[in-house]
Amino acid sequence: MLSKIFTASLLGMEADLVTVEIDLQPGLPAMNMVGLADTTIKEAKERIRAAILNSGFEFPKRRITVNLSPAGRPKEGSHFDLPIAVGILLLGSQCVPVRTDTALIGELSLDGKVKHIRGALPLAIGLRERGIRKLLLPYKNLEEVALLEDIDLYPVKDLQESMDYYLGLRPASPYNRKKKGTFSQANPSDDFCDVVGQECVKRAVTVAAAGNHGLLLMGSPGSGKTMIAKRIPQIMPEMSYAEQLETTRIHSAAGLLSENCPYIKERPFRMPHHTISRAALIGGGSKPRPGEISLAHNGILFLDEFGEFDHRVTELLRQPLEDGKVAISRARGTIAFPCSIMLVAAANPCKCGYLGDERHVCTCTEKQLNQYQSKFSGPVLERIDLHIKVSAVLDPNLKKKEGALSSYEMKKQVQKAAALQAQRYKGTGVRFNSQLGEQQIYKYCPMTAAGRKLLTDAYQKLALSMRTYYKIIKVARTIADLHGTHTIDEYHIAEALQYRALDDFYRRPDNGH
């Protein structure tokens, strides 16, 4: 006797269709699993046996062979429990299944309850891509997978409900999706109006958020760098449905979703400590998992105390910042994780933190200064669009907020520019100005003669690289969008150039010391 149940196997973020084939034959009672199953699946034997017995079913006292097809691909995960258990029960009861076009995913507890699993959304996406339109899944994964709008979902609480559905003994009405609320990660009490005396920096932050440009904040301790960075998520443009789906997919694969936050509707804000390892930042492991840079996809990766990060770690940011994805190669193949992020870095200008400060004297020796600044890789800094010097506020009246730009006002400007970009790049796969390629820059970034002349002069006098040259154009495109103009003018280029002021600072032989 043979039964076949559909499920899926997850590798990275990609899922493949797997057919669970179960055969019962006379012989000594035993259960053998074949098909490159990992330890999690092989250890499921006793768990499945206990779940079947504690659910009131009879476990077949025969020789059971479980084949996970295709046999040549590795499989892992506890979500194979439910399809294996249902397949065994179908053969043991000799019942004819009614709904064989449905895939099953779910982990079983010893009492037969169907538990939450990791990676439910990418599993469902993989099944949908392979023609499966009905999915039986745990209740606790329902809100997460309900982001998919073109697949019928049938949530179950235990093994008994699963069997009733598969045999046609319960109604076959799919889950009725409801309007989803918002799970906020930002602190509503944090507002940019609390940041006083830094209006120029807030203007640069608005430009960065509007075009999804990378941002480096350089300044002495206590100047407000971290305070500013933590408020950026409040002014970011709203996520599209495609961005919500892709971001939730990554967090699901990493096992970071919960009942309190079953899906991602706000742009992620990730803030790893400077002691982070290379694998934790970029992703990896024997069974590759997404790193912080991928968990920040479509959001912000904030590296506070940037100068304290291991330079071998920050060097790994080069290719992901350029390509918008991370490729992790292992013996079984290469796995890609997306990482289209807005990188925000904050750093002190030197070891003591007071280089160039008007109120303090830098106490660093020349050796200490050189050692500290050697941690700032030129190629990495070149990939960050805006370099901003954050000066200490000299006005002692720090409580004064009159005239200080609020988060609400800044977000209105950002949304206006984001709407122009969405309309301009519709159907191109580009959402923000920072994502433009070289050919797209020539198409979508027309400049006046005066603007082109200023940029050409700056390129020659400042010895800019071509990468920096194109980044200045993209930043100027965002500034023009904030002004509501189609053509990039001279003053747009001038403002974009001033956001590269630290390039000149690091080229000085004495660094102002």
Coordinates of C-alpha atoms in Angstrom, one line a residue:
M1 CA 0.0 0.0 0.0
L2 CA 1.2 3.5 -0.8
S3 CA 0.1 7.0 0.0
K4 CA 1.4 10.4 -1.3
I5 CA 1.2 13.7 0.5
F6 CA 2.6 17.1 -0.8
T7 CA 4.8 19.3 1.3
A8 CA 7.9 21.5 0.7
S9 CA 11.5 21.7 1.6
L10 CA 13.3 25.0 2.5
L11 CA 16.9 25.8 1.5
G12 CA 17.7 29.4 2.4
M13 CA 14.7 31.3 1.2
E14 CA 13.8 29.0 -1.7
A15 CA 11.3 26.1 -1.3
D16 CA 11.0 23.0 -3.5
L17 CA 8.0 20.7 -3.8
V18 CA 8.4 17.5 -1.9
T19 CA 6.2 14.4 -2.2
V20 CA 6.1 12.3 1.0
E21 CA 5.6 8.7 -0.1
I22 CA 4.7 6.2 2.6
D23 CA 4.6 2.4 2.1
L24 CA 3.3 -0.2 4.6
Q25 CA 4.5 -3.8 4.3
P26 CA 4.2 -6.9 6.5
G27 CA 7.2 -7.4 8.8
L28 CA 8.6 -6.4 12.2
P29 CA 7.3 -2.9 13.2
A30 CA 9.8 -0.3 12.2
M31 CA 9.9 3.1 10.5
N32 CA 12.6 3.9 8.0
M33 CA 13.1 7.4 6.4
V34 CA 15.0 7.8 3.1
G35 CA 15.5 10.8 0.8
L36 CA 18.4 12.8 2.4
A37 CA 16.5 13.7 5.6
D38 CA 18.4 15.6 8.2
T39 CA 18.5 14.8 12.0
T40 CA 15.3 16.8 12.7
I41 CA 13.3 14.7 10.4
K42 CA 14.8 11.4 11.4
E43 CA 14.2 12.1 15.1
A44 CA 10.5 12.7 14.3
K45 CA 9.7 9.0 14.4
E46 CA 8.9 8.8 18.1
R47 CA 7.3 12.2 18.1
I48 CA 4.9 11.1 15.3
R49 CA 4.2 7.8 17.0
A50 CA 3.3 9.5 20.2
A51 CA 1.2 12.1 18.5
I52 CA -0.8 9.5 16.6
L53 CA -1.5 7.4 19.7
N54 CA -2.3 10.4 22.0
S55 CA -4.8 11.6 19.3
G56 CA -6.8 8.4 19.7
F57 CA -5.6 6.7 16.5
E58 CA -4.0 3.3 16.1
F59 CA -0.4 3.2 15.0
P60 CA 0.2 0.5 12.3
K61 CA 2.2 -2.4 13.6
R62 CA 3.9 -3.0 10.3
R63 CA 7.1 -2.0 8.5
I64 CA 6.8 1.6 7.4
T65 CA 9.0 3.2 4.7
V66 CA 8.9 7.0 4.3
N67 CA 10.5 8.4 1.1
L68 CA 11.0 12.1 0.6
S69 CA 11.0 12.7 -3.1
P70 CA 13.0 13.9 -5.0
A71 CA 15.5 11.8 -3.1
G72 CA 18.6 13.6 -4.3
R73 CA 17.9 17.0 -2.6
P74 CA 18.6 17.5 1.2
K75 CA 15.6 18.2 3.4
E76 CA 15.4 19.7 6.9
G77 CA 12.8 21.1 9.3
S78 CA 10.1 19.9 11.7
H79 CA 7.3 20.8 9.3
F80 CA 7.5 17.3 7.8
D81 CA 5.8 15.8 10.9
L82 CA 2.2 16.5 9.8
P83 CA 2.4 15.2 6.2
I84 CA 4.2 12.0 7.4
A85 CA 1.6 11.4 10.2
V86 CA -1.3 12.0 7.9
G87 CA 0.2 9.7 5.3
I88 CA 0.7 6.9 7.9
L89 CA -2.9 7.3 9.2
L90 CA -4.4 7.1 5.6
L91 CA -2.7 3.8 5.0
G92 CA -3.4 2.4 8.5
S93 CA -7.1 3.3 8.3
Q94 CA -7.4 2.3 4.6
C95 CA -9.5 5.4 4.0
V96 CA -9.7 7.1 0.6
P97 CA -8.5 10.7 0.8
V98 CA -10.8 13.3 -0.8
R99 CA -8.6 16.4 -0.9
T100 CA -5.3 15.2 -2.4
D101 CA -4.5 18.6 -4.1
T102 CA -3.6 20.1 -0.7
A103 CA -0.1 20.5 0.7
L104 CA 0.6 20.0 4.4
I105 CA 3.1 21.7 6.7
G106 CA 3.3 21.5 10.5
E107 CA 5.2 20.3 13.5
L108 CA 3.5 17.9 15.9
S109 CA 3.7 17.9 19.7
L110 CA 3.4 14.6 21.6
D111 CA -0.3 15.2 22.3
G112 CA -1.1 15.7 18.6
K113 CA -1.3 19.5 18.6
V114 CA 0.0 21.2 15.4
K115 CA 2.7 23.7 16.4
H116 CA 4.2 26.8 14.9
I117 CA 7.0 26.3 12.4
R118 CA 9.9 28.3 11.0
G119 CA 9.7 29.4 7.4
A120 CA 6.0 29.0 6.7
L121 CA 5.8 31.9 4.3
P122 CA 8.7 30.9 2.0
L123 CA 7.4 27.3 2.1
A124 CA 4.0 28.6 1.0
I125 CA 5.5 30.8 -1.8
G126 CA 7.5 27.8 -3.1
L127 CA 4.4 25.6 -3.2
R128 CA 2.4 28.3 -4.9
E129 CA 5.1 28.7 -7.6
R130 CA 4.8 25.0 -8.3
G131 CA 1.0 25.0 -8.8
I132 CA -0.2 24.2 -5.3
R133 CA -3.2 26.4 -4.4
K134 CA -4.3 24.8 -1.2
L135 CA -2.3 24.6 2.0
L136 CA -3.0 23.0 5.4
L137 CA -1.0 24.7 8.1
P138 CA -0.8 25.5 11.8
Y139 CA -3.1 28.2 13.2
K140 CA -0.1 30.1 14.6
N141 CA 1.4 30.5 11.1
L142 CA -1.9 31.7 9.6
E143 CA -1.5 35.5 9.8
E144 CA 2.0 35.2 8.4
V145 CA 1.1 33.1 5.4
A146 CA -2.2 35.1 4.9
L147 CA 0.0 37.8 3.3
L148 CA -0.2 35.6 0.1
E149 CA -3.4 36.6 -1.6
D150 CA -3.7 33.8 -4.2
I151 CA -3.6 30.6 -2.1
D152 CA -6.3 29.0 -0.1
L153 CA -5.4 28.4 3.6
Y154 CA -6.9 25.8 5.9
P155 CA -5.6 26.2 9.5
V156 CA -5.7 23.2 11.8
K157 CA -5.1 22.9 15.6
D158 CA -4.3 19.2 15.8
L159 CA -3.9 15.9 14.0
Q160 CA -7.6 15.0 14.3
E161 CA -8.6 18.2 12.4
S162 CA -6.0 17.4 9.7
M163 CA -7.4 14.0 9.1
D164 CA -11.0 15.3 9.1
Y165 CA -10.1 17.8 6.4
Y166 CA -8.1 15.3 4.3
L167 CA -10.9 12.8 4.4
G168 CA -13.6 15.4 3.6
L169 CA -15.2 15.2 7.1
R170 CA -15.0 18.9 7.8
P171 CA -16.1 22.0 5.8
A172 CA -13.7 23.0 3.1
S173 CA -14.1 26.8 3.4
P174 CA -10.7 28.5 3.2
Y175 CA -9.6 31.1 5.7
N176 CA -11.3 34.5 5.2
R177 CA -8.5 37.1 5.2
K178 CA -9.1 40.1 7.4
K179 CA -7.7 43.6 7.2
K180 CA -4.3 43.6 8.9
G181 CA -3.2 46.0 11.6
T182 CA 0.3 47.5 12.0
F183 CA 2.9 46.1 14.3
S184 CA 5.0 49.2 15.1
Q185 CA 8.7 48.9 15.9
A186 CA 9.3 52.6 16.3
N187 CA 8.8 54.5 19.6
P188 CA 6.0 57.0 18.9
S189 CA 7.4 59.3 21.6
D190 CA 10.6 59.8 19.6
D191 CA 10.2 62.8 17.3
F192 CA 12.7 64.8 15.2
C193 CA 11.4 68.0 16.9
D194 CA 13.4 66.8 19.9
V195 CA 16.6 67.2 17.8
V196 CA 17.3 70.9 18.2
G197 CA 20.1 72.8 16.6
Q198 CA 20.7 70.2 13.8
E199 CA 18.4 71.5 11.0
C200 CA 21.1 71.0 8.4
V201 CA 21.7 67.4 9.5
K202 CA 17.9 66.8 9.4
R203 CA 17.8 68.1 5.9
A204 CA 20.4 65.6 4.9
V205 CA 18.5 62.8 6.7
T206 CA 15.4 63.8 4.7
V207 CA 17.3 63.5 1.5
A208 CA 18.7 60.1 2.5
A209 CA 15.3 58.8 3.5
A210 CA 13.6 60.1 0.3
G211 CA 16.0 58.3 -2.0
N212 CA 17.0 55.4 0.2
H213 CA 20.6 56.7 0.2
G214 CA 23.3 55.5 2.6
L215 CA 24.2 57.9 5.4
L216 CA 27.4 58.4 7.4
L217 CA 27.1 60.6 10.5
M218 CA 30.5 61.8 11.8
G219 CA 30.8 63.8 15.0
S220 CA 32.0 64.1 18.6
P221 CA 30.4 62.2 21.5
G222 CA 27.0 63.6 22.5
S223 CA 26.4 65.5 19.3
G224 CA 23.2 63.5 18.7
K225 CA 24.2 60.9 16.0
T226 CA 22.5 58.0 17.6
M227 CA 19.4 60.1 18.5
I228 CA 19.1 61.1 14.9
A229 CA 19.6 57.7 13.5
K230 CA 16.9 56.0 15.7
R231 CA 14.3 58.5 14.5
I232 CA 14.9 57.8 10.8
P233 CA 12.3 54.9 10.5
Q234 CA 9.5 57.3 11.4
I235 CA 10.0 59.3 8.2
M236 CA 10.6 56.4 5.8
P237 CA 8.0 55.9 3.0
E238 CA 5.4 53.2 3.5
M239 CA 6.2 49.7 2.3
S240 CA 4.5 48.3 -0.8
Y241 CA 2.8 44.9 -0.7
A242 CA 5.7 43.4 -2.6
E243 CA 8.2 44.8 0.0
Q244 CA 6.1 43.5 2.9
L245 CA 6.0 40.1 1.4
E246 CA 9.7 39.8 0.7
T247 CA 10.7 41.3 4.1
T248 CA 8.4 38.9 6.0
R249 CA 9.7 36.0 3.9
I250 CA 13.2 36.7 5.1
H251 CA 12.2 37.1 8.8
S252 CA 10.1 33.9 8.5
A253 CA 13.1 31.9 7.1
A254 CA 15.2 33.2 10.0
G255 CA 12.5 32.1 12.5
L256 CA 12.1 35.7 13.9
L257 CA 8.3 36.0 13.5
S258 CA 6.0 35.7 16.6
E259 CA 2.4 35.8 17.5
N260 CA 2.8 39.5 18.5
C261 CA 4.5 40.3 15.1
P262 CA 3.5 37.6 12.5
Y263 CA 4.4 39.8 9.5
I264 CA 6.4 42.9 8.7
K265 CA 4.5 46.0 7.7
E266 CA 7.1 48.6 8.7
R267 CA 10.6 49.0 7.4
P268 CA 13.0 47.0 9.6
F269 CA 15.5 48.8 11.7
R270 CA 18.4 46.6 12.7
M271 CA 21.1 47.8 15.1
P272 CA 23.8 45.1 15.6
H273 CA 26.6 45.6 18.2
H274 CA 30.1 46.4 17.0
T275 CA 31.3 42.9 18.2
I276 CA 29.2 41.1 15.6
S277 CA 30.8 38.3 13.7
R278 CA 31.1 38.2 9.9
A279 CA 28.5 35.3 9.6
A280 CA 26.0 37.1 11.9
L281 CA 26.3 40.3 9.8
I282 CA 26.4 38.8 6.3
G283 CA 24.7 35.5 6.9
G284 CA 26.0 32.0 6.7
G285 CA 26.5 28.8 8.8
S286 CA 26.5 25.2 7.8
K287 CA 22.8 25.6 7.1
P288 CA 22.8 29.1 5.8
R289 CA 20.6 31.7 7.5
P290 CA 20.1 35.4 6.7
G291 CA 22.4 37.8 8.5
E292 CA 21.6 41.3 9.9
I293 CA 22.2 42.9 6.5
S294 CA 19.4 40.7 5.0
L295 CA 17.1 41.1 8.0
A296 CA 17.3 44.9 7.3
H297 CA 16.2 44.3 3.7
N298 CA 13.9 47.2 2.6
G299 CA 14.8 49.0 5.8
I300 CA 17.7 50.4 7.7
L301 CA 20.9 48.8 8.9
F302 CA 22.3 51.1 11.6
L303 CA 26.0 50.5 12.5
D304 CA 26.6 52.6 15.6
E305 CA 30.2 53.2 16.6
F306 CA 31.2 52.3 13.1
G307 CA 34.9 52.8 13.9
E308 CA 34.8 50.1 16.5
F309 CA 33.6 47.4 14.1
D310 CA 36.3 44.9 13.0
H311 CA 37.5 46.1 9.6
R312 CA 37.3 42.5 8.3
V313 CA 33.6 42.6 9.0
T314 CA 32.9 46.0 7.4
E315 CA 34.9 45.1 4.3
L316 CA 32.3 42.4 3.6
L317 CA 29.7 45.2 3.1
R318 CA 31.3 46.1 -0.3
Q319 CA 29.6 43.7 -2.7
P320 CA 26.2 43.6 -0.9
L321 CA 25.9 47.4 -0.9
E322 CA 26.6 47.4 -4.6
D323 CA 24.5 44.4 -5.7
G324 CA 21.7 44.4 -3.2
K325 CA 22.1 40.7 -2.4
V326 CA 24.4 38.3 -0.6
A327 CA 25.5 35.0 -2.1
I328 CA 26.6 32.3 0.3
S329 CA 28.3 29.3 -1.3
R330 CA 28.4 25.9 0.3
A331 CA 29.1 22.4 -0.9
R332 CA 25.4 21.8 -1.6
G333 CA 25.1 25.0 -3.6
T334 CA 24.9 28.7 -3.5
I335 CA 22.1 30.5 -1.6
A336 CA 21.2 34.1 -2.2
F337 CA 19.6 36.5 0.3
P338 CA 18.4 39.9 -0.8
C339 CA 19.8 43.0 1.1
S340 CA 18.6 46.2 -0.5
I341 CA 19.2 48.4 2.5
M342 CA 19.7 52.0 3.7
L343 CA 23.0 51.8 5.5
V344 CA 23.3 54.4 8.3
A345 CA 26.6 54.5 10.1
A346 CA 27.6 56.7 13.1
A347 CA 31.2 57.3 14.2
N348 CA 33.5 59.5 16.1
P349 CA 36.2 61.3 14.0
C350 CA 39.0 59.9 16.2
K351 CA 39.7 57.6 19.1
C352 CA 39.1 60.3 21.8
G353 CA 36.2 61.6 19.7
Y354 CA 37.1 65.3 19.7
L355 CA 39.0 65.8 16.5
G356 CA 37.7 69.0 14.9
D357 CA 35.5 69.8 17.9
E358 CA 35.3 73.6 18.7
R359 CA 35.0 73.1 22.5
H360 CA 37.5 70.3 23.1
V361 CA 41.1 69.5 22.2
C362 CA 41.8 66.2 20.5
T363 CA 44.2 64.2 22.7
C364 CA 45.0 61.5 20.1
T365 CA 48.6 60.9 19.1
E366 CA 49.4 60.8 15.4
K367 CA 49.8 57.0 15.6
Q368 CA 46.4 56.6 17.4
L369 CA 44.8 58.8 14.8
N370 CA 46.2 56.8 11.9
Q371 CA 45.2 53.5 13.5
Y372 CA 41.7 54.7 14.1
Q373 CA 41.1 56.2 10.7
S374 CA 42.6 53.1 9.0
K375 CA 39.5 51.2 10.1
F376 CA 37.4 53.3 7.7
S377 CA 37.8 51.5 4.4
G378 CA 37.9 53.9 1.5
P379 CA 35.9 51.5 -0.8
V380 CA 33.2 51.1 1.9
L381 CA 32.9 54.8 2.6
E382 CA 32.7 55.4 -1.1
R383 CA 29.6 53.3 -1.3
I384 CA 27.8 55.4 1.3
D385 CA 26.1 58.3 -0.5
L386 CA 25.9 61.0 2.1
H387 CA 28.7 61.9 4.5
I388 CA 27.5 64.4 7.2
K389 CA 29.5 66.1 9.9
V390 CA 27.4 66.4 13.1
S391 CA 28.6 69.3 15.2
A392 CA 27.9 69.7 18.9
V393 CA 25.0 72.1 19.7
L394 CA 26.5 75.3 21.2
D395 CA 23.3 76.9 22.2
P396 CA 22.7 76.1 25.9
N397 CA 18.9 76.4 25.6
L398 CA 18.5 72.8 24.5
K399 CA 14.7 72.8 25.4
K400 CA 13.9 75.3 22.8
K401 CA 12.0 73.6 19.9
E402 CA 10.5 76.6 18.1
G403 CA 11.2 76.2 14.4
A404 CA 12.6 72.6 14.8
L405 CA 11.4 70.4 12.0
S406 CA 9.2 67.5 13.2
S407 CA 9.0 63.9 12.0
Y408 CA 5.6 64.6 10.5
E409 CA 6.8 67.5 8.4
M410 CA 9.9 65.5 7.3
K411 CA 7.8 62.5 6.4
K412 CA 5.5 64.6 4.2
Q413 CA 8.5 65.7 2.2
V414 CA 9.8 62.1 1.9
Q415 CA 6.4 60.7 0.8
K416 CA 6.1 63.4 -1.9
A417 CA 9.5 62.5 -3.3
A418 CA 8.8 58.8 -3.0
A419 CA 5.5 59.1 -4.9
L420 CA 7.4 60.9 -7.8
Q421 CA 9.9 58.0 -7.9
A422 CA 7.2 55.4 -7.8
Q423 CA 5.5 57.0 -10.8
R424 CA 8.8 57.6 -12.7
Y425 CA 10.1 54.1 -12.3
K426 CA 6.9 52.1 -12.6
G427 CA 7.5 48.8 -14.3
T428 CA 11.3 49.1 -14.2
G429 CA 12.0 47.2 -10.9
V430 CA 13.5 50.4 -9.4
R431 CA 11.8 52.1 -6.5
F432 CA 14.3 54.6 -5.2
N433 CA 16.9 56.8 -6.9
S434 CA 19.7 55.1 -5.1
Q435 CA 18.9 51.9 -7.1
L436 CA 19.5 53.4 -10.5
G437 CA 22.1 51.8 -12.8
E438 CA 24.4 53.7 -15.1
Q439 CA 22.2 53.6 -18.1
Q440 CA 19.1 54.5 -16.1
I441 CA 21.0 57.6 -14.7
Y442 CA 21.3 59.0 -18.2
K443 CA 17.7 58.3 -18.9
Y444 CA 16.1 59.6 -15.7
C445 CA 18.5 62.3 -14.5
P446 CA 18.5 65.1 -17.0
M447 CA 20.7 68.1 -16.0
T448 CA 20.9 71.7 -17.0
A449 CA 24.1 73.0 -18.7
A450 CA 25.0 74.8 -15.5
G451 CA 24.4 71.7 -13.4
R452 CA 26.5 69.5 -15.6
K453 CA 29.4 72.1 -15.7
L454 CA 29.5 72.3 -11.9
L455 CA 29.6 68.5 -11.6
T456 CA 32.3 68.2 -14.2
D457 CA 34.4 70.9 -12.5
A458 CA 34.0 69.1 -9.1
Y459 CA 34.9 65.8 -10.7
Q460 CA 38.2 67.2 -11.9
K461 CA 39.1 69.4 -8.9
L462 CA 38.2 67.0 -6.2
A463 CA 39.6 63.9 -8.1
L464 CA 36.3 62.0 -7.6
S465 CA 35.9 58.4 -8.7
M466 CA 33.2 57.4 -11.2
R467 CA 31.3 55.7 -8.5
T468 CA 31.2 58.9 -6.4
Y469 CA 30.3 60.9 -9.6
Y470 CA 27.2 58.8 -10.2
K471 CA 26.2 58.8 -6.5
I472 CA 26.3 62.6 -6.6
I473 CA 23.9 62.6 -9.6
K474 CA 21.5 60.2 -7.8
V475 CA 21.5 62.3 -4.6
A476 CA 20.9 65.4 -6.8
R477 CA 18.0 63.5 -8.4
T478 CA 16.4 63.0 -5.0
I479 CA 17.0 66.7 -4.0
A480 CA 15.2 67.7 -7.3
D481 CA 12.3 65.4 -6.4
L482 CA 12.0 67.1 -3.0
H483 CA 11.8 70.4 -4.8
G484 CA 9.3 68.9 -7.2
T485 CA 11.4 69.6 -10.4
H486 CA 12.0 67.2 -13.3
T487 CA 15.5 68.6 -14.3
I488 CA 18.5 68.6 -12.0
D489 CA 19.8 72.1 -11.7
E490 CA 23.0 73.7 -10.5
Y491 CA 21.8 74.2 -6.9
H492 CA 20.8 70.5 -6.7
I493 CA 24.3 69.5 -7.7
A494 CA 25.8 72.0 -5.2
E495 CA 23.7 70.6 -2.3
A496 CA 24.7 67.0 -3.3
L497 CA 28.3 67.9 -3.3
Q498 CA 28.3 69.4 0.1
Y499 CA 27.1 66.0 1.4
R500 CA 30.5 64.6 0.4
A501 CA 32.5 67.1 2.6
L502 CA 34.1 64.3 4.6
D503 CA 35.8 62.9 1.5
D504 CA 38.0 66.0 1.5
F505 CA 38.5 65.8 5.3
Y506 CA 40.0 62.3 5.1
R507 CA 42.3 63.2 2.2
R508 CA 44.0 66.0 4.2
P509 CA 47.5 64.9 5.3
D510 CA 47.1 66.6 8.8
N511 CA 43.3 65.9 9.1
G512 CA 43.0 69.2 10.9
H513 CA 44.9 67.8 13.9

